[in-house]
Coordinates of C-alpha atoms and ligand atoms in Angstrom, one line a residue:
M861 CA -10.5 45.9 -0.9
S862 CA -14.1 44.9 -0.3
Y863 CA -14.8 43.2 3.0
I864 CA -17.0 40.8 1.1
A865 CA -15.1 37.9 -0.5
S866 CA -15.6 37.6 -4.3
G867 CA -16.8 34.0 -3.7
Q868 CA -19.8 35.4 -1.8
T869 CA -20.9 37.7 -4.6
H870 CA -20.3 35.0 -7.3
L871 CA -22.5 32.5 -5.4
I872 CA -25.3 35.0 -4.9
R873 CA -25.1 35.8 -8.6
M874 CA -25.1 32.1 -9.6
M875 CA -28.2 31.5 -7.4
Y876 CA -30.1 34.7 -7.9
G877 CA -28.7 36.2 -11.2
G878 CA -32.1 36.0 -12.8
H879 CA -34.0 37.2 -9.8
P880 CA -35.6 40.7 -10.0
N881 CA -34.0 41.6 -6.7
H882 CA -30.6 40.3 -7.5
D883 CA -28.9 43.7 -7.6
S884 CA -30.5 44.8 -4.3
F885 CA -29.3 41.5 -2.7
Q886 CA -25.7 42.3 -3.8
E887 CA -26.1 45.9 -2.6
M888 CA -27.4 44.8 0.7
L889 CA -24.5 42.4 1.1
Q890 CA -22.0 45.2 0.3
T891 CA -23.7 47.6 2.8
F892 CA -23.7 44.9 5.5
G893 CA -20.0 44.3 4.7
Q894 CA -19.3 48.0 5.4
L895 CA -21.2 47.9 8.7
A896 CA -19.5 44.7 9.8
E897 CA -16.0 46.1 8.9
S898 CA -16.4 49.6 10.2
K899 CA -18.4 48.8 13.4
V900 CA -18.3 45.2 14.4
L901 CA -14.7 44.4 13.4
S902 CA -13.3 47.6 14.9
A903 CA -15.2 46.9 18.2
E904 CA -13.9 43.3 18.2
K905 CA -10.4 44.3 17.4
R906 CA -9.9 46.3 20.6
T907 CA -7.3 44.0 22.1
E908 CA -7.0 43.3 25.8
T909 CA -3.9 45.5 26.0
E910 CA -5.9 48.4 24.6
R911 CA -8.7 47.8 27.0
A912 CA -6.2 47.6 29.9
Q913 CA -4.7 50.9 28.8
D914 CA -8.1 52.5 28.6
S915 CA -8.9 51.4 32.1
L916 CA -5.6 52.7 33.4
K917 CA -6.1 56.0 31.7
S918 CA -9.6 56.3 33.0
L919 CA -8.4 55.4 36.5
A920 CA -5.5 57.8 36.4
L921 CA -7.8 60.6 35.2
Q922 CA -10.4 60.0 37.9
M923 CA -7.7 59.7 40.6
S924 CA -6.1 62.9 39.5
Q925 CA -9.4 64.7 39.7
S926 CA -9.9 63.6 43.3
E927 CA -8.0 65.3 46.1
K928 CA -7.3 62.1 47.9
Y929 CA -7.7 58.4 47.3
D930 CA -11.3 58.0 46.4
Q931 CA -12.7 54.5 46.7
Q932 CA -15.8 55.4 44.7
A933 CA -13.6 56.6 41.8
L934 CA -11.8 53.3 41.8
K935 CA -15.1 51.4 41.8
T936 CA -16.4 53.5 38.9
A937 CA -13.2 53.0 37.0
I938 CA -13.4 49.2 37.4
A939 CA -17.1 49.3 36.3
Q940 CA -16.1 51.3 33.3
T941 CA -13.4 48.8 32.4
K942 CA -16.0 46.1 32.4
E943 CA -18.1 48.2 30.1
N944 CA -15.1 48.8 27.8
E945 CA -14.7 45.1 27.5
K946 CA -18.0 44.7 25.8
I947 CA -19.1 45.4 22.2
P948 CA -20.9 48.7 22.5
D949 CA -24.7 48.5 22.5
E950 CA -24.7 50.9 19.6
V951 CA -23.1 48.2 17.4
Y952 CA -25.9 45.7 18.2
R953 CA -28.5 48.5 17.6
Q954 CA -27.0 49.0 14.1
I955 CA -27.2 45.3 13.3
V956 CA -30.8 45.2 14.4
D957 CA -31.6 48.4 12.5
F958 CA -30.1 46.8 9.4
G959 CA -32.8 44.1 9.9
L960 CA -30.5 41.1 10.3
P961 CA -32.6 39.3 12.9
G962 CA -35.7 39.2 10.7
M963 CA -33.9 39.1 7.3
A964 CA -35.0 35.7 6.2
F965 CA -38.5 35.7 7.8
S966 CA -41.7 36.4 5.8
E967 CA -43.1 39.9 5.5
P968 CA -46.4 39.0 7.1
L969 CA -44.4 38.1 10.2
G970 CA -42.5 41.4 10.0
G971 CA -39.4 40.1 8.3
L972 CA -37.6 41.3 5.2
E973 CA -38.2 38.0 3.2
I974 CA -34.6 37.9 1.8
P975 CA -33.6 34.4 0.5
Y976 CA -31.9 32.3 3.1
P977 CA -28.6 32.0 1.2
V978 CA -28.3 35.8 1.1
F979 CA -28.9 35.8 4.9
M980 CA -26.1 33.3 5.2
A981 CA -23.8 35.6 3.1
C982 CA -24.5 38.3 5.7
L983 CA -23.9 35.9 8.6
E984 CA -20.6 34.8 7.0
T985 CA -19.6 38.5 6.9
L986 CA -20.5 39.0 10.5
G987 CA -18.6 35.8 11.5
K988 CA -15.5 37.3 9.7
A989 CA -15.8 40.5 11.8
S990 CA -16.6 38.9 15.1
P991 CA -17.5 35.3 16.0
S992 CA -19.0 36.5 19.3
V993 CA -21.4 38.9 17.6
G994 CA -22.1 36.3 14.9
V995 CA -23.1 33.5 17.3
R996 CA -25.3 35.9 19.3
Y997 CA -27.6 36.2 16.3
A998 CA -27.1 32.7 14.9
I999 CA -28.4 31.2 18.2
S1000 CA -31.3 33.5 18.3
N1001 CA -32.1 32.6 14.7
T1002 CA -32.1 28.9 15.7
V1003 CA -34.8 29.6 18.2
M1004 CA -36.8 31.7 15.8
E1005 CA -36.7 28.9 13.2
G1006 CA -38.3 26.5 15.8
L1007 CA -41.0 29.0 16.4
R1008 CA -41.5 29.8 12.7
F1009 CA -42.2 26.2 11.6
N1010 CA -44.5 25.6 14.5
Y1011 CA -46.3 28.8 13.6
E1012 CA -46.6 27.7 9.9
A1013 CA -47.9 24.3 11.1
G1014 CA -50.6 26.2 13.1
Q1015 CA -49.1 24.8 16.3
L1016 CA -47.8 28.0 17.9
S1017 CA -49.8 29.8 20.6
E1018 CA -50.7 33.5 20.3
Y1019 CA -48.1 34.1 23.0
G1020 CA -45.5 32.2 21.0
E1021 CA -46.4 34.1 17.9
S1022 CA -46.0 37.5 19.8
I1023 CA -42.5 36.4 20.9
L1024 CA -41.6 35.4 17.4
R1025 CA -42.7 38.8 16.1
E1026 CA -40.6 40.5 18.7
L1027 CA -37.6 38.4 17.8
I1028 CA -38.0 39.2 14.1
A1029 CA -38.2 42.9 14.9
G1030 CA -35.1 42.7 17.0
E1031 CA -36.9 43.9 20.1
K1032 CA -36.0 40.7 21.9
L1033 CA -33.0 38.3 21.7
A1034 CA -33.3 34.5 22.2
G1035 CA -31.2 31.7 23.7
F1036 CA -31.4 27.9 23.0
A1037 CA -31.3 25.8 26.2
L1038 CA -30.7 22.2 25.4
T1039 CA -27.3 21.1 26.9
E1040 CA -27.0 20.0 30.5
G1041 CA -24.0 19.7 32.8
S1042 CA -24.7 16.1 33.9
A1043 CA -24.6 14.5 30.4
A1044 CA -22.5 14.5 27.3
G1045 CA -24.0 17.2 25.0
S1046 CA -24.0 14.7 22.2
N1047 CA -26.4 12.4 24.1
I1048 CA -28.5 15.0 25.8
M1049 CA -31.8 14.0 24.3
K1050 CA -31.5 10.5 25.9
E1051 CA -30.0 11.7 29.2
M1052 CA -32.0 14.8 29.9
I1053 CA -32.7 15.4 33.6
T1054 CA -34.6 18.7 33.4
R1055 CA -38.3 17.9 33.9
A1056 CA -41.6 19.7 33.3
V1057 CA -44.6 18.4 35.3
P1058 CA -48.1 19.4 34.5
I1059 CA -49.5 21.7 37.3
K1060 CA -52.3 19.8 39.1
N1061 CA -55.7 21.3 38.3
G1062 CA -53.8 24.0 36.5
N1063 CA -53.1 25.1 33.0
G1064 CA -49.4 24.7 32.5
Y1065 CA -46.2 23.1 33.7
R1066 CA -43.6 23.4 36.5
I1067 CA -40.1 23.0 35.2
T1068 CA -37.1 22.0 37.3
G1069 CA -33.5 21.4 36.3
S1070 CA -30.5 23.2 34.9
K1071 CA -28.9 23.9 31.5
M1072 CA -25.2 24.4 30.8
F1073 CA -23.1 26.2 28.1
I1074 CA -25.9 28.4 27.0
T1075 CA -25.0 31.2 24.6
N1076 CA -26.7 34.6 25.3
V1077 CA -27.2 33.4 28.9
E1078 CA -27.1 37.0 30.2
T1079 CA -28.3 38.8 27.1
A1080 CA -31.3 36.8 25.9
D1081 CA -34.8 37.9 26.9
V1082 CA -36.3 34.5 26.2
F1083 CA -35.1 30.9 25.9
T1084 CA -36.5 27.8 24.4
V1085 CA -36.0 25.2 27.1
F1086 CA -36.0 21.5 26.4
A1087 CA -37.5 19.4 29.3
R1088 CA -38.7 15.9 29.8
T1089 CA -42.5 15.6 30.2
S1090 CA -42.8 11.8 30.1
E1091 CA -40.6 8.8 30.4
P1092 CA -39.0 7.6 27.2
S1093 CA -40.8 4.8 25.5
G1094 CA -39.3 3.4 22.3
D1095 CA -38.6 6.1 19.8
D1096 CA -40.6 8.6 21.9
L1097 CA -38.1 10.3 24.2
G1098 CA -40.9 12.3 26.0
I1099 CA -39.3 15.7 25.6
S1100 CA -41.2 19.0 25.1
L1101 CA -40.1 22.5 24.3
F1102 CA -41.1 25.6 26.3
L1103 CA -40.6 29.3 26.0
V1104 CA -39.3 30.8 29.3
E1105 CA -38.8 34.5 29.6
K1106 CA -36.1 36.2 31.7
G1107 CA -37.6 37.3 35.0
T1108 CA -40.0 34.3 35.4
P1109 CA -40.0 33.4 39.1
G1110 CA -37.5 30.5 39.8
F1111 CA -35.7 31.1 36.5
R1112 CA -32.2 32.6 36.9
V1113 CA -28.7 32.7 35.5
G1114 CA -26.2 30.5 37.4
Q1115 CA -22.5 30.4 36.7
V1116 CA -21.3 32.7 33.8
F1117 CA -18.0 31.5 32.3
E1118 CA -14.9 33.5 31.6
K1119 CA -13.7 31.9 28.4
R1120 CA -10.7 31.8 26.1
T1121 CA -12.9 31.8 23.0
V1122 CA -15.7 34.1 21.7
E1123 CA -15.0 36.3 24.7
N1124 CA -17.6 38.9 23.7
S1125 CA -20.5 36.4 23.9
S1126 CA -22.0 35.4 27.2
L1127 CA -22.0 31.7 28.0
G1128 CA -23.2 30.0 31.2
E1129 CA -25.7 28.1 33.2
L1130 CA -29.5 28.5 33.6
I1131 CA -31.2 27.3 36.7
L1132 CA -34.9 26.4 36.7
D1133 CA -36.3 26.0 40.2
E1134 CA -39.9 25.0 40.0
V1135 CA -40.5 27.5 37.2
E1136 CA -44.2 27.8 36.4
V1137 CA -45.2 28.4 32.8
S1138 CA -48.6 28.3 31.2
Q1139 CA -49.9 26.1 28.5
E1140 CA -49.2 28.9 26.1
N1141 CA -45.5 28.6 26.7
L1142 CA -45.5 25.1 25.3
V1143 CA -44.1 25.2 21.7
G1144 CA -46.0 22.9 19.4
K1145 CA -47.1 19.6 20.8
A1146 CA -46.0 18.0 24.0
G1147 CA -43.5 15.2 23.5
C1148 CA -42.4 16.3 20.0
A1149 CA -39.3 18.4 21.0
V1150 CA -36.8 15.9 19.6
Q1151 CA -38.2 16.4 16.2
Y1152 CA -38.3 20.2 16.7
G1153 CA -34.8 20.2 18.1
M1154 CA -33.5 18.4 15.0
R1155 CA -35.2 20.9 12.7
M1156 CA -33.8 23.8 14.7
L1157 CA -30.3 22.3 14.7
N1158 CA -30.4 21.5 11.0
S1159 CA -30.9 25.1 10.2
G1160 CA -28.7 26.2 13.1
R1161 CA -25.8 24.1 11.7
I1162 CA -26.0 26.1 8.5
T1163 CA -25.7 29.3 10.4
I1164 CA -22.6 27.9 12.3
A1165 CA -21.2 26.9 8.9
A1166 CA -21.6 30.4 7.6
L1167 CA -19.9 31.9 10.6
A1168 CA -17.1 29.4 10.4
T1169 CA -16.6 30.2 6.7
G1170 CA -16.2 33.8 7.7
L1171 CA -13.6 33.0 10.3
A1172 CA -11.7 30.8 7.8
Q1173 CA -11.8 33.6 5.2
R1174 CA -10.4 36.1 7.8
A1175 CA -7.6 33.8 8.8
F1176 CA -6.8 33.1 5.1
D1177 CA -6.7 36.9 4.3
E1178 CA -4.3 37.4 7.2
Y1179 CA -2.2 34.4 6.1
M1180 CA -1.9 35.9 2.6
E1181 CA -0.7 39.2 4.1
V1182 CA 2.0 37.5 6.0
A1183 CA 3.0 35.2 3.2
V1184 CA 3.0 37.8 0.4
E1185 CA 4.1 41.0 2.2
G1186 CA 5.4 39.8 5.6
K1187 CA 8.6 38.3 6.8
K1188 CA 11.2 36.9 4.4
L1189 CA 13.4 33.9 4.4
G1190 CA 16.6 35.4 3.1
D1191 CA 15.4 37.5 0.2
Q1192 CA 12.3 35.4 -0.5
H1193 CA 8.8 36.1 0.8
L1194 CA 7.3 33.0 2.2
I1195 CA 4.8 32.8 -0.6
E1196 CA 7.6 32.0 -3.0
L1197 CA 8.2 28.7 -1.2
D1198 CA 6.5 25.5 -2.5
R1199 CA 5.1 24.4 0.9
T1200 CA 3.5 27.8 1.5
R1201 CA 1.9 27.7 -2.0
A1202 CA 0.5 24.3 -1.4
R1203 CA -1.1 25.5 1.9
V1204 CA -2.6 28.5 0.1
A1205 CA -4.1 26.2 -2.5
E1206 CA -5.4 23.8 0.1
M1207 CA -7.0 26.6 2.2
S1208 CA -8.4 28.3 -0.8
M1209 CA -10.1 25.0 -1.9
E1210 CA -11.4 24.2 1.6
I1211 CA -12.9 27.7 2.0
H1212 CA -14.5 27.6 -1.4
A1213 CA -15.9 24.1 -0.6
A1214 CA -17.2 25.3 2.8
R1215 CA -18.9 28.3 1.3
D1216 CA -20.4 26.4 -1.6
M1217 CA -21.7 23.7 0.8
T1218 CA -23.1 26.3 3.2
Y1219 CA -25.0 28.3 0.6
H1220 CA -26.2 25.1 -1.1
A1221 CA -27.5 23.8 2.2
A1222 CA -29.2 27.2 2.8
W1223 CA -30.9 26.8 -0.6
L1224 CA -31.9 23.2 0.2
K1225 CA -33.4 24.5 3.5
T1226 CA -35.8 26.8 1.6
Q1227 CA -36.8 23.9 -0.7
F1228 CA -37.4 21.6 2.3
D1229 CA -39.4 24.3 4.2
A1230 CA -41.7 24.5 1.2
N1231 CA -41.9 20.6 0.9
S1232 CA -41.6 19.4 4.5
D1233 CA -43.5 16.2 3.8
N1234 CA -41.0 15.1 1.1
R1235 CA -38.6 12.6 2.7
E1236 CA -36.1 12.8 -0.2
F1237 CA -35.8 16.6 0.3
L1238 CA -35.4 15.9 4.0
R1239 CA -32.5 13.5 3.5
D1240 CA -30.7 15.8 1.1
Y1241 CA -31.2 18.8 3.3
V1242 CA -29.9 17.0 6.5
I1243 CA -26.9 15.7 4.6
A1244 CA -26.2 19.2 3.3
S1245 CA -26.6 21.1 6.5
N1246 CA -24.6 18.6 8.7
G1247 CA -21.9 18.4 5.9
A1248 CA -21.7 22.2 5.6
K1249 CA -21.1 22.6 9.4
L1250 CA -18.5 19.8 9.4
K1251 CA -16.7 21.1 6.4
A1252 CA -16.7 24.8 7.4
S1253 CA -15.7 24.2 11.0
L1254 CA -12.7 22.1 9.9
A1255 CA -11.8 24.7 7.2
A1256 CA -11.8 27.3 10.0
Q1257 CA -9.6 25.2 12.2
Q1258 CA -7.2 24.5 9.4
A1259 CA -6.9 28.1 8.3
C1260 CA -6.4 29.4 11.8
D1261 CA -3.8 26.7 12.5
H1262 CA -1.8 27.6 9.4
L1263 CA -2.1 31.3 10.3
V1264 CA -0.6 30.6 13.8
K1265 CA 2.2 28.6 12.2
I1266 CA 3.2 31.2 9.5
W1267 CA 3.5 33.9 12.2
G1268 CA 6.1 31.8 14.0
A1269 CA 6.9 32.7 17.6
S1270 CA 5.2 36.1 17.3
A1271 CA 1.8 34.3 17.1
I1272 CA 2.0 33.8 20.9
I1273 CA 2.1 37.5 21.7
K1274 CA -1.2 38.7 23.0
E1275 CA -1.7 41.5 20.5
N1276 CA -1.4 39.1 17.6
P1277 CA -5.0 38.0 16.7
A1278 CA -3.9 34.7 15.2
M1279 CA -4.1 32.7 18.4
K1280 CA -7.5 34.3 19.2
H1281 CA -8.8 33.2 15.9
S1282 CA -7.5 29.7 16.6
L1283 CA -9.3 29.6 19.9
D1284 CA -12.5 31.0 18.4
S1285 CA -12.5 28.2 15.9
W1286 CA -13.4 25.7 18.7
L1287 CA -16.8 27.3 19.0
Y1288 CA -17.6 26.0 15.6
Y1289 CA -16.0 22.6 16.3
F1290 CA -18.1 21.9 19.4
G1291 CA -21.2 24.2 19.0
E1292 CA -24.3 22.5 17.6
A1293 CA -22.6 19.0 17.5
V1294 CA -19.1 17.6 17.3
P1295 CA -17.8 16.1 14.1
E1296 CA -18.5 12.5 15.1
V1297 CA -22.2 13.3 15.6
L1298 CA -22.4 15.1 12.2
E1299 CA -20.6 12.1 10.5
N1300 CA -23.1 9.7 12.0
T1301 CA -26.0 11.8 10.9
I1302 CA -24.7 12.1 7.3
A1303 CA -24.0 8.3 7.1
H1304 CA -27.4 7.5 8.5
M1305 CA -29.1 9.6 5.8
E1306 CA -26.8 8.2 3.1
V1307 CA -27.8 4.6 4.1
K1308 CA -31.5 5.6 4.0
K1309 CA -31.0 7.0 0.5
Y1310 CA -29.1 3.9 -0.6
K1311 CA -31.8 1.6 0.6
K1312 CA -34.4 3.7 -1.0
T1313 CA -32.7 3.5 -4.4
K1314 CA -32.3 -0.3 -4.0
G1315 CA -36.0 -0.5 -3.1
S1316 CA -35.2 -2.2 0.3
Ligands
LIG2804 C1 -19.0 28.2 22.7 C2 -20.1 27.2 22.9 C3 -21.5 27.7 22.8 C4 -22.5 26.8 23.1 N1 -23.8 27.2 23.1 C5 -24.8 26.4 23.4 C6 -26.2 26.8 23.5 O1 -26.4 28.0 23.2 N2 -27.1 26.0 23.8 C7 -26.9 24.6 24.1 O2 -27.8 23.9 24.4 N3 -25.6 24.2 24.0 C8 -24.6 25.0 23.7 N4 -23.3 24.5 23.6 C9 -23.0 23.1 23.9 C10 -22.8 22.3 22.6 O3 -24.0 22.1 22.0 C11 -22.1 21.0 23.1 O4 -20.7 21.4 23.3 C12 -22.1 20.0 22.0 O5 -23.4 19.4 21.9 C13 -21.1 18.8 22.3 O6 -21.4 18.4 23.6 P1 -20.2 18.3 24.7 O7 -19.4 19.5 24.7 O8 -20.8 17.9 26.0 O9 -19.2 17.2 24.1 P2 -19.5 15.6 24.2 O10 -20.8 15.2 23.6 O11 -19.1 15.1 25.6 O12 -18.3 15.1 23.2 C14 -16.9 15.2 23.6 C15 -16.1 14.3 22.7 O13 -16.6 13.0 22.8 C16 -16.4 12.3 21.5 N5 -17.7 11.9 21.0 C17 -18.9 12.5 21.2 N6 -19.9 11.8 20.5 C18 -19.3 10.8 19.8 C19 -19.7 9.8 18.9 N7 -21.0 9.6 18.6 N8 -18.7 9.0 18.4 C20 -17.4 9.1 18.7 N9 -17.0 10.1 19.6 C21 -17.9 10.9 20.1 C22 -15.8 13.4 20.6 O14 -14.3 13.2 20.7 C23 -16.2 14.7 21.2 O15 -15.4 15.8 20.8 C24 -22.2 25.4 23.3 C25 -20.9 25.0 23.3 C26 -19.9 25.9 23.1 C27 -18.4 25.3 23.1

């Protein structure tokens, strides 16, 4: 059975059937499916029990090789256990070699120039194999989008362009630093405390503050940091966007969280203690970062939708296995019961809807990118991207929930992945905006559309 869902190939055929590269898009998707299944999925599947067994074996081996209790051997074994807990670097290298980071970027920038919906199909596949690995590249992509449209608008410094090229080539990984610990994430643009002050008689800014719940906190080489550069006045919230590289004096990782979800992705706090950056680090124009942030999040939400669709599909596939081949009630498999069949139909529809909305939003994004001044495209694009994220994150939660339930009590055993999927689905619920914020955004745009058609 192919790791790629038939719905993925159908949609790509529907969108690009007449395109000269349609066959190569399908081939690329199949090849990426093999990589995701054989490398990413198998690395992610190593359960905590397996890891613990590995560490014990390794410890026993090292101790047996020492004549007496060897403290160093113990330390080495513990260090190795930590290493075993991670996705091997080799897996990340293969994803980069495949070209995933630069897949949807233009050839002049060093990208593969593959249509955005095909990139989403690959991200969906990655999300099916491992939400942790998926979110690593999705977040980096959100940053890259912010750099790309500023580059295309002629607003990115040479330094910014060189970072963008390195990200596209997969030589660097990025993080997106918006959320802060002192305010609700949903209201961060209004309550942001992190400040960037122009350096007196200098050519740059000094940034002070902290950022919370930042994905890739330990693994990213560079972050886009949102900071207040002036007091809010009316619609102008006075926020600017900066590139800050790891290793810049005053910039360090604070608390790193152990979490119950996406455990192979690093999440934590960034501290900025009078970090000096030059004018070149400013992305675009000062004071315009709310607009940049919304553009980054509009594309980022489609990537989250793709990952969530992948998780929903995985939970659905596992549900079907239990329902069709798993335990029985008397002499009946669960799939023969009406309630189970209704759930299958419901999940199937929700996943199809999530995927359709995601690829459609991805297609609209490419239309909007080419017509950024067109307000009508903007409204439809924002409705589609926010809607796709909302639909797919809820589809993932629903499928994971049903999977836990169909397993019954055995769902709570650690080796059973159902509960892990369910916990992973919360990343998509919270990450890049909670449902209420998405609903507000969609309704706001629908009202604008309504008023426009009424001429008011
Ligand atoms: C795994 C993970 C990775 C993340 N990675 C990043 C990252 O890389 N970079 C980054 O900057 N941030 C990141 N975040 C933070 C994420 O963007 C925030 O979680 C998100 O913006 C929501 O903010 P919050 O968690 O503070 O929830 P809040 O905004 O406090 O919302 C909590 C609850 O309040 C209610 N609520 C909120 N707004 C409304 C409303 N308008 N109407 C009605 N009810 C409402 C809802 O019930 C909501 O669930 C990450 C979060 C997670 C979980």
